[in-house]
Short mmCIF file of C-alpha atoms and ligand atoms in Angstrom, two decimals:
data_model
loop_
_atom_site.label_atom_id
_atom_site.label_comp_id
_atom_site.label_asym_id
_atom_site.label_seq_id
_atom_site.Cartn_x
_atom_site.Cartn_y
_atom_site.Cartn_z
CA MET A 1 17.36 -54.13 -11.30
CA THR A 2 20.03 -52.96 -13.73
CA THR A 3 18.15 -53.41 -16.98
CA ARG A 4 17.60 -50.98 -19.79
CA GLU A 5 13.89 -51.16 -18.96
CA GLU A 6 14.59 -50.02 -15.41
CA ALA A 7 16.54 -47.03 -16.75
CA ALA A 8 13.63 -46.20 -19.05
CA ARG A 9 11.19 -46.50 -16.15
CA LEU A 10 13.30 -44.12 -14.02
CA ASP A 11 13.54 -41.63 -16.89
CA ALA A 12 9.79 -41.80 -17.52
CA ALA A 13 9.11 -41.01 -13.85
CA ASP A 14 11.63 -38.14 -13.79
CA GLU A 15 9.92 -34.74 -13.37
CA LEU A 16 13.08 -32.93 -14.47
CA ALA A 17 13.51 -34.87 -17.73
CA VAL A 18 11.76 -32.04 -19.62
CA PHE A 19 14.66 -29.72 -18.84
CA ARG A 20 17.10 -31.65 -21.04
CA ASP A 21 15.59 -29.96 -24.10
CA ARG A 22 16.49 -26.57 -22.72
CA PHE A 23 20.17 -27.33 -23.29
CA VAL A 24 22.23 -27.15 -26.46
CA PRO A 25 22.16 -30.68 -27.90
CA ILE A 26 25.40 -32.65 -28.02
CA THR A 27 25.90 -33.15 -31.75
CA ASP A 28 29.12 -35.18 -31.45
CA PRO A 29 27.92 -38.75 -32.11
CA GLY A 30 30.97 -40.06 -30.25
CA VAL A 31 29.65 -38.90 -26.89
CA VAL A 32 28.06 -41.80 -25.00
CA ALA A 33 27.55 -39.92 -21.76
CA TYR A 34 28.50 -36.56 -20.30
CA LEU A 35 29.32 -37.15 -16.65
CA ASP A 36 31.44 -34.09 -16.06
CA GLY A 37 28.79 -31.41 -15.59
CA ASN A 38 30.22 -30.80 -12.11
CA SER A 39 33.37 -29.48 -13.80
CA LEU A 40 31.74 -27.75 -16.76
CA GLY A 41 27.96 -27.69 -16.93
CA ARG A 42 26.37 -27.91 -20.38
CA PRO A 43 25.21 -24.70 -22.10
CA LEU A 44 21.57 -23.60 -22.12
CA ARG A 45 19.98 -22.69 -25.43
CA ALA A 46 18.75 -19.54 -23.72
CA THR A 47 22.34 -18.50 -22.99
CA ALA A 48 23.18 -18.48 -26.70
CA ASP A 49 20.16 -16.22 -27.33
CA ARG A 50 20.94 -14.05 -24.33
CA LEU A 51 24.56 -13.61 -25.43
CA ARG A 52 23.39 -12.58 -28.89
CA ASP A 53 21.08 -9.97 -27.33
CA VAL A 54 23.81 -8.65 -25.08
CA VAL A 55 26.16 -8.27 -28.04
CA THR A 56 23.71 -6.89 -30.60
CA GLN A 57 21.41 -4.84 -28.38
CA GLU A 58 22.93 -3.95 -25.02
CA TRP A 59 26.48 -3.63 -26.30
CA GLY A 60 25.95 -3.08 -30.05
CA SER A 61 23.21 -0.47 -29.87
CA ARG A 62 22.99 0.94 -26.39
CA LEU A 63 26.79 1.05 -26.31
CA ILE A 64 28.35 2.60 -23.22
CA ARG A 65 24.93 3.71 -21.94
CA SER A 66 24.31 0.07 -20.93
CA TRP A 67 26.62 0.44 -17.95
CA GLU A 68 24.24 2.90 -16.34
CA GLU A 69 21.09 1.33 -17.73
CA ARG A 70 21.81 -2.20 -16.64
CA TRP A 71 25.30 -3.61 -16.32
CA LEU A 72 26.54 -1.88 -13.16
CA GLU A 73 23.67 -3.37 -11.17
CA LEU A 74 24.19 -6.92 -12.40
CA PRO A 75 26.70 -8.15 -9.78
CA GLY A 76 24.28 -7.36 -6.97
CA GLN A 77 21.08 -8.29 -8.84
CA LEU A 78 22.40 -11.69 -9.91
CA GLY A 79 23.87 -12.21 -6.46
CA ASP A 80 20.48 -11.58 -4.85
CA GLU A 81 18.78 -13.97 -7.24
CA LEU A 82 21.40 -16.64 -6.69
CA GLY A 83 21.06 -16.10 -2.94
CA ARG A 84 17.30 -16.58 -3.12
CA VAL A 85 17.32 -19.58 -5.46
CA ALA A 86 20.32 -21.55 -4.25
CA LEU A 87 22.04 -20.17 -1.16
CA GLY A 88 19.39 -19.42 1.44
CA ALA A 89 20.73 -15.86 1.52
CA ALA A 90 18.58 -12.77 1.96
CA PRO A 91 19.19 -9.94 -0.55
CA GLY A 92 22.16 -7.62 -0.24
CA GLN A 93 24.72 -10.21 0.86
CA THR A 94 25.91 -11.82 -2.38
CA ILE A 95 27.71 -10.47 -5.43
CA VAL A 96 28.73 -12.13 -8.68
CA ALA A 97 32.33 -11.29 -9.58
CA ASP A 98 35.85 -12.50 -10.32
CA SER A 99 36.73 -16.20 -10.04
CA THR A 100 36.23 -18.44 -7.03
CA SER A 101 39.96 -18.25 -6.34
CA VAL A 102 39.91 -14.44 -6.22
CA CYS A 103 36.70 -14.35 -4.19
CA LEU A 104 38.20 -16.82 -1.73
CA TYR A 105 41.28 -14.67 -1.32
CA LYS A 106 39.10 -11.65 -0.58
CA ALA A 107 36.85 -13.58 1.81
CA LEU A 108 39.72 -15.14 3.71
CA ARG A 109 41.61 -11.87 4.05
CA ALA A 110 38.40 -10.18 5.20
CA ALA A 111 37.68 -12.92 7.74
CA VAL A 112 41.17 -12.92 9.19
CA ALA A 113 41.18 -9.12 9.47
CA LEU A 114 37.98 -9.34 11.53
CA ARG A 115 39.82 -11.47 14.10
CA PRO A 116 42.89 -9.45 15.12
CA GLY A 117 45.15 -11.12 17.64
CA ARG A 118 44.30 -14.58 16.34
CA ASP A 119 46.93 -16.14 14.11
CA GLU A 120 45.72 -19.53 12.91
CA ILE A 121 43.82 -20.53 9.77
CA VAL A 122 42.27 -23.98 9.59
CA THR A 123 41.62 -26.08 6.49
CA ASP A 124 41.87 -29.75 5.50
CA THR A 125 44.55 -31.59 3.55
CA ALA A 126 42.00 -32.95 1.06
CA ASN A 127 40.55 -29.55 0.25
CA PHE A 128 40.61 -28.34 -3.38
CA PRO A 129 44.09 -27.11 -4.43
CA THR A 130 43.09 -23.46 -4.88
CA ASP A 131 41.72 -23.42 -1.32
CA ARG A 132 44.84 -24.98 0.19
CA PHE A 133 47.18 -22.80 -1.82
CA LEU A 134 45.36 -19.61 -0.87
CA VAL A 135 45.20 -20.57 2.80
CA GLU A 136 48.95 -21.11 2.70
CA SER A 137 49.70 -17.86 0.91
CA VAL A 138 47.41 -15.76 3.12
CA ALA A 139 49.02 -17.34 6.17
CA ALA A 140 52.48 -16.55 4.76
CA GLU A 141 51.45 -13.01 3.90
CA LEU A 142 50.23 -12.31 7.44
CA GLY A 143 52.67 -14.45 9.43
CA HIS A 144 49.85 -16.80 10.46
CA THR A 145 50.00 -20.56 10.94
CA VAL A 146 47.96 -23.13 9.00
CA ARG A 147 46.32 -25.85 11.11
CA TRP A 148 45.55 -28.85 8.92
CA ILE A 149 42.72 -31.31 9.40
CA GLU A 150 43.90 -34.65 7.97
CA THR A 151 40.76 -35.92 6.27
CA GLY A 152 38.62 -35.53 3.17
CA ASP A 153 35.44 -35.96 5.19
CA VAL A 154 35.52 -33.21 7.76
CA GLY A 155 33.23 -33.60 10.76
CA VAL A 156 32.39 -31.40 13.73
CA ALA A 157 34.83 -33.31 15.95
CA ASP A 158 37.69 -32.73 13.48
CA VAL A 159 37.06 -29.00 13.56
CA ALA A 160 36.63 -28.95 17.33
CA ALA A 161 40.00 -30.70 17.71
CA VAL A 162 42.04 -28.05 15.88
CA THR A 163 40.23 -24.82 16.74
CA GLY A 164 40.74 -22.65 19.79
CA ASP A 165 41.46 -19.14 20.92
CA ARG A 166 44.08 -18.70 18.20
CA THR A 167 41.68 -19.60 15.37
CA ALA A 168 40.94 -16.68 13.08
CA ALA A 169 39.17 -18.49 10.23
CA VAL A 170 38.22 -21.96 9.06
CA VAL A 171 38.10 -22.62 5.30
CA LEU A 172 36.24 -25.74 4.19
CA SER A 173 34.40 -27.12 1.19
CA HIS A 174 30.76 -27.93 1.75
CA VAL A 175 30.90 -30.89 -0.65
CA ASP A 176 34.27 -32.59 -1.09
CA TYR A 177 35.36 -32.43 -4.73
CA ARG A 178 36.73 -35.96 -4.70
CA SER A 179 34.54 -38.05 -2.41
CA ALA A 180 31.33 -35.95 -2.59
CA ALA A 181 31.08 -36.16 1.21
CA ILE A 182 28.84 -33.38 2.55
CA ALA A 183 30.16 -31.42 5.52
CA ASP A 184 27.64 -30.35 8.17
CA LEU A 185 27.79 -26.66 7.33
CA ALA A 186 25.54 -25.49 10.18
CA ALA A 187 27.08 -27.60 12.94
CA ILE A 188 30.65 -26.83 11.88
CA THR A 189 29.89 -23.11 11.64
CA ARG A 190 28.49 -23.28 15.19
CA VAL A 191 31.69 -24.87 16.53
CA VAL A 192 33.86 -22.32 14.74
CA HIS A 193 31.81 -19.53 16.30
CA GLU A 194 32.03 -21.11 19.77
CA ARG A 195 35.80 -20.92 19.39
CA GLY A 196 35.56 -17.29 18.34
CA GLY A 197 36.58 -17.83 14.71
CA LEU A 198 34.83 -17.18 11.41
CA ALA A 199 33.66 -19.75 8.86
CA VAL A 200 34.52 -19.39 5.16
CA TRP A 201 32.71 -21.93 2.96
CA ASP A 202 33.58 -23.05 -0.56
CA LEU A 203 30.31 -24.06 -2.24
CA CYS A 204 31.67 -24.98 -5.69
CA HIS A 205 30.37 -28.54 -5.54
CA SER A 206 27.14 -27.74 -3.73
CA VAL A 207 25.66 -24.64 -5.35
CA GLY A 208 22.94 -25.68 -7.78
CA SER A 209 23.16 -29.28 -6.62
CA ILE A 210 22.08 -29.37 -2.99
CA PRO A 211 20.15 -26.79 -0.97
CA VAL A 212 22.37 -24.45 1.02
CA GLU A 213 21.07 -22.32 3.91
CA LEU A 214 23.78 -19.76 4.57
CA ASP A 215 21.70 -17.33 6.62
CA ALA A 216 20.08 -20.02 8.75
CA ALA A 217 23.47 -21.64 9.39
CA GLY A 218 25.01 -18.32 10.42
CA ALA A 219 27.82 -18.68 7.86
CA ASP A 220 30.20 -15.72 7.71
CA PHE A 221 31.62 -15.88 4.18
CA ALA A 222 31.00 -18.18 1.21
CA VAL A 223 32.27 -18.45 -2.34
CA GLY A 224 31.55 -20.70 -5.30
CA CYS A 225 31.57 -21.30 -9.02
CA THR A 226 28.76 -20.77 -11.49
CA TYR A 227 30.20 -22.83 -14.36
CA LYS A 228 29.62 -26.21 -12.68
CA PHE A 229 26.06 -27.10 -11.61
CA LEU A 230 24.79 -23.66 -12.65
CA ASN A 231 25.84 -24.14 -16.29
CA ALA A 232 26.95 -20.51 -16.69
CA GLY A 233 29.82 -21.27 -19.06
CA PRO A 234 33.60 -21.67 -19.06
CA GLY A 235 35.19 -19.03 -16.85
CA ALA A 236 31.85 -17.47 -15.90
CA PRO A 237 32.23 -15.31 -12.78
CA ALA A 238 31.99 -16.68 -9.25
CA PHE A 239 29.95 -15.44 -6.30
CA LEU A 240 30.92 -14.09 -2.91
CA TYR A 241 28.59 -14.02 0.10
CA VAL A 242 29.27 -11.90 3.15
CA SER A 243 26.82 -12.14 6.02
CA SER A 244 25.13 -8.81 6.77
CA ARG A 245 26.50 -9.16 10.34
CA HIS A 246 29.88 -8.14 8.93
CA HIS A 247 28.83 -5.40 6.54
CA GLU A 248 29.73 -2.54 8.85
CA THR A 249 33.18 -3.84 9.57
CA PHE A 250 34.59 -6.03 6.82
CA GLY A 251 37.21 -4.91 4.36
CA GLN A 252 38.86 -6.75 1.50
CA PRO A 253 42.32 -6.32 0.03
CA LEU A 254 41.53 -5.71 -3.66
CA THR A 255 40.25 -2.18 -3.19
CA GLY A 256 39.31 -1.29 -6.75
CA TRP A 257 37.04 1.48 -7.88
CA MET A 258 33.96 -0.72 -8.32
CA GLY A 259 33.93 -1.38 -4.59
CA ALA A 260 34.42 2.26 -3.68
CA ALA A 261 31.67 4.44 -2.26
CA ASP A 262 31.67 6.75 -5.26
CA THR A 263 32.83 4.78 -8.28
CA PHE A 264 32.71 7.66 -10.72
CA GLY A 265 33.69 10.36 -8.25
CA MET A 266 37.34 9.64 -9.10
CA ALA A 267 38.16 10.32 -5.46
CA GLU A 268 41.70 10.76 -4.24
CA HIS A 269 41.48 7.86 -1.79
CA TYR A 270 39.50 4.66 -1.47
CA VAL A 271 36.41 4.83 0.69
CA PRO A 272 34.53 1.51 0.75
CA ALA A 273 30.96 1.34 -0.55
CA PRO A 274 28.38 0.40 2.06
CA GLY A 275 27.33 -3.23 2.33
CA ILE A 276 28.24 -6.06 -0.01
CA ARG A 277 29.23 -3.72 -2.86
CA ARG A 278 32.59 -3.12 -1.21
CA ALA A 279 33.42 -6.74 -2.04
CA LEU A 280 33.68 -5.73 -5.72
CA SER A 281 37.01 -4.74 -7.23
CA GLY A 282 36.99 -4.12 -10.97
CA THR A 283 34.67 -3.90 -13.96
CA PRO A 284 32.05 -6.69 -13.95
CA PRO A 285 32.37 -9.43 -16.62
CA VAL A 286 29.12 -8.71 -18.45
CA LEU A 287 29.38 -11.46 -21.09
CA GLY A 288 30.10 -14.12 -18.48
CA MET A 289 27.19 -12.93 -16.37
CA ALA A 290 24.76 -13.68 -19.21
CA GLY A 291 25.27 -17.39 -18.55
CA VAL A 292 24.88 -16.92 -14.80
CA GLN A 293 21.56 -15.19 -15.31
CA GLU A 294 20.18 -18.00 -17.47
CA GLY A 295 21.59 -20.77 -15.28
CA VAL A 296 20.05 -19.29 -12.14
CA ALA A 297 16.73 -18.66 -13.90
CA LEU A 298 16.54 -22.29 -14.98
CA LEU A 299 17.35 -23.48 -11.47
CA ALA A 300 14.60 -21.24 -10.11
CA GLU A 301 12.18 -22.90 -12.50
CA ALA A 302 13.30 -26.43 -11.67
CA GLY A 303 13.61 -25.84 -7.91
CA ILE A 304 16.65 -26.83 -5.87
CA GLU A 305 14.66 -29.40 -3.86
CA ARG A 306 13.71 -31.31 -7.02
CA VAL A 307 17.28 -31.03 -8.30
CA ARG A 308 18.58 -32.50 -5.05
CA ALA A 309 16.02 -35.33 -5.12
CA LYS A 310 17.10 -36.32 -8.61
CA ALA A 311 20.80 -36.06 -7.72
CA VAL A 312 20.17 -38.52 -4.90
CA ALA A 313 18.28 -40.88 -7.22
CA LEU A 314 21.03 -40.69 -9.86
CA GLY A 315 23.67 -41.36 -7.20
CA ARG A 316 21.74 -44.38 -5.97
CA TRP A 317 21.49 -45.64 -9.56
CA VAL A 318 25.26 -45.34 -10.01
CA LEU A 319 25.83 -47.27 -6.78
CA GLU A 320 23.39 -49.99 -7.80
CA LEU A 321 25.09 -50.45 -11.17
CA ALA A 322 28.56 -50.24 -9.62
CA ASP A 323 27.74 -52.91 -7.06
CA ALA A 324 26.31 -55.22 -9.74
CA TRP A 325 28.91 -54.68 -12.44
CA LEU A 326 32.07 -52.93 -11.26
CA VAL A 327 32.77 -53.98 -7.66
CA PRO A 328 33.30 -57.58 -8.90
CA LEU A 329 35.94 -56.15 -11.30
CA GLY A 330 37.98 -54.57 -8.50
CA PHE A 331 36.34 -51.13 -8.19
CA THR A 332 35.51 -49.67 -4.79
CA VAL A 333 33.08 -46.90 -3.93
CA ALA A 334 34.84 -43.82 -2.52
CA SER A 335 31.70 -41.76 -1.90
CA PRO A 336 29.35 -42.04 1.08
CA ARG A 337 26.65 -44.66 0.57
CA ASP A 338 24.32 -42.76 2.85
CA ASP A 339 22.24 -40.54 0.51
CA ALA A 340 22.09 -37.77 3.08
CA ARG A 341 25.88 -37.58 3.23
CA ARG A 342 26.63 -37.73 -0.52
CA GLY A 343 26.65 -34.70 -2.83
CA GLY A 344 26.05 -34.62 -6.57
CA HIS A 345 28.67 -37.06 -7.79
CA VAL A 346 29.97 -40.55 -7.11
CA THR A 347 33.65 -41.44 -7.15
CA LEU A 348 34.79 -44.97 -7.86
CA ARG A 349 38.32 -46.11 -7.16
CA HIS A 350 40.33 -48.51 -9.26
CA PRO A 351 44.06 -49.28 -9.20
CA ASP A 352 44.27 -48.60 -12.95
CA ALA A 353 41.99 -45.54 -12.87
CA GLU A 354 44.33 -43.17 -14.69
CA ARG A 355 44.72 -45.34 -17.79
CA LEU A 356 41.11 -46.44 -17.67
CA SER A 357 39.92 -42.83 -17.53
CA ARG A 358 41.85 -42.04 -20.70
CA VAL A 359 40.31 -45.04 -22.46
CA LEU A 360 36.83 -44.07 -21.28
CA ILE A 361 37.18 -40.53 -22.57
CA GLU A 362 38.46 -41.84 -25.91
CA ASN A 363 35.35 -44.00 -26.02
CA GLY A 364 32.93 -41.16 -25.38
CA VAL A 365 32.34 -41.64 -21.67
CA LEU A 366 33.26 -38.20 -20.37
CA ILE A 367 34.18 -38.65 -16.71
CA ASP A 368 36.88 -37.02 -14.62
CA PHE A 369 40.04 -38.66 -13.34
CA ARG A 370 40.94 -37.54 -9.85
CA ARG A 371 44.35 -38.39 -8.49
CA PRO A 372 45.42 -40.85 -7.29
CA ASP A 373 42.90 -43.50 -8.33
CA GLY A 374 39.44 -41.95 -8.60
CA ILE A 375 36.99 -41.96 -11.49
CA ARG A 376 34.51 -39.22 -10.75
CA ILE A 377 31.02 -39.60 -12.12
CA GLY A 378 29.35 -36.22 -12.12
CA LEU A 379 25.57 -36.13 -12.05
CA SER A 380 23.81 -32.99 -13.28
CA PRO A 381 20.11 -33.44 -12.58
CA LEU A 382 18.99 -30.95 -15.24
CA THR A 383 20.83 -32.77 -18.03
CA THR A 384 21.81 -36.28 -16.92
CA SER A 385 19.39 -39.13 -17.65
CA PHE A 386 19.24 -42.56 -16.03
CA ALA A 387 19.75 -44.18 -19.44
CA GLU A 388 22.87 -42.08 -20.01
CA VAL A 389 24.28 -43.23 -16.67
CA ARG A 390 23.50 -46.85 -17.49
CA ALA A 391 25.17 -46.58 -20.90
CA ALA A 392 28.28 -45.14 -19.27
CA MET A 393 28.45 -47.79 -16.56
CA ASP A 394 27.99 -50.48 -19.20
CA ARG A 395 30.95 -49.09 -21.17
CA ILE A 396 33.07 -48.91 -18.02
CA ARG A 397 32.25 -52.58 -17.32
CA GLU A 398 33.20 -53.53 -20.85
CA LEU A 399 36.43 -51.50 -20.99
CA ALA A 400 37.62 -52.50 -17.49
CA GLY A 401 36.67 -56.15 -17.76
C1 LIG B 1 36.10 -25.86 -9.26
C2 LIG B 1 36.55 -25.43 -7.90
C3 LIG B 1 37.26 -24.24 -7.72
C4 LIG B 1 37.69 -23.45 -8.93
O1 LIG B 1 38.08 -22.15 -8.66
P1 LIG B 1 38.33 -21.17 -9.91
O2 LIG B 1 38.87 -19.97 -9.32
O3 LIG B 1 37.01 -21.02 -10.60
O4 LIG B 1 39.27 -21.85 -10.85
C5 LIG B 1 37.56 -23.85 -6.43
N1 LIG B 1 37.20 -24.61 -5.36
C6 LIG B 1 36.54 -25.79 -5.51
C7 LIG B 1 36.16 -26.60 -4.33
C8 LIG B 1 36.20 -26.24 -6.79
O5 LIG B 1 35.56 -27.38 -6.96
#
């Protein structure tokens, strides 16, 4: 069942198909398919309008009064909304700020400081570069040791094998950026806690794609991007979640005035604000937050459960087409075939993937090359159609054949 008619049937049955019109149309006629929304989600029409309002009204007319009237509250307000819609996080535990890299640094330093006397940080060798680099630099900064898990598909047993009474924190991605393998966030968090450590989760490839239940799982810290599945825009700010269990005691190293108890008191020394607000450092990126607001609002309308169901169906469609057309040409599937274990993208491997990726992009099939030999097919349920996926797979077959 790989026909154009089958793609049309799947699109006709798709409850989320109506949301495609809410995005800025791709006017470049050279684009056959956009399968990179997990790196940079497409812009919403509403974001363009919202940005215009922010510039002309909030900034242009209300001028500096907008800080008091609205902007200073945005990091917490948007964090609460994101927590409700996508993270399974009760209000008061999430802020929108900085980049994922900066939020991860803060979260990891905070976690490690909550476990004095323990001197090991755990992560995996296949984790995203920024995560590995920050784990290494925090370890170097504090004289800690990194314990590496040697896999891109981290299970409970892997974590159990390297954690113990020296473990301060474990930093893992919920969905692996290359293979799309989903880690068992709740079970791994439980093991980390049994060993006395704290769990720091990177949700970049899960937020807005699969349901996350941070509170229910007992997660300690979490960070993630908004410019991928949340479509907030290039360089839009990240989010940082700190469980309320740690609000009395956690501190973070970038002690700027926005995280201080009395921001405009111009105090002589830093006194942390109560609760999650102390996770802030500097002035919030108001323009970038406009996209976050619209992206989260659209997700709330669509519902994360429906988004996940379509991501699974799109993934299955990629696998079906790959098995029929590409496996005979020497491709292999690098993502889990079990729907329950696969996130929102599918990675195919091919010995000539690097050159082929360049050719595909030149031919309007916008995928991602992932070293050493992966072609990553990103599936964004609010914008990707089954026909678009089929057109892309057809081009891959033609160009690789
Ligand atoms: C995209 C991504 C990042 C990016 O971090 P930035 O600070 O926004 O550049 C971090 N971690 C993972 C797992 C990612 O996929």
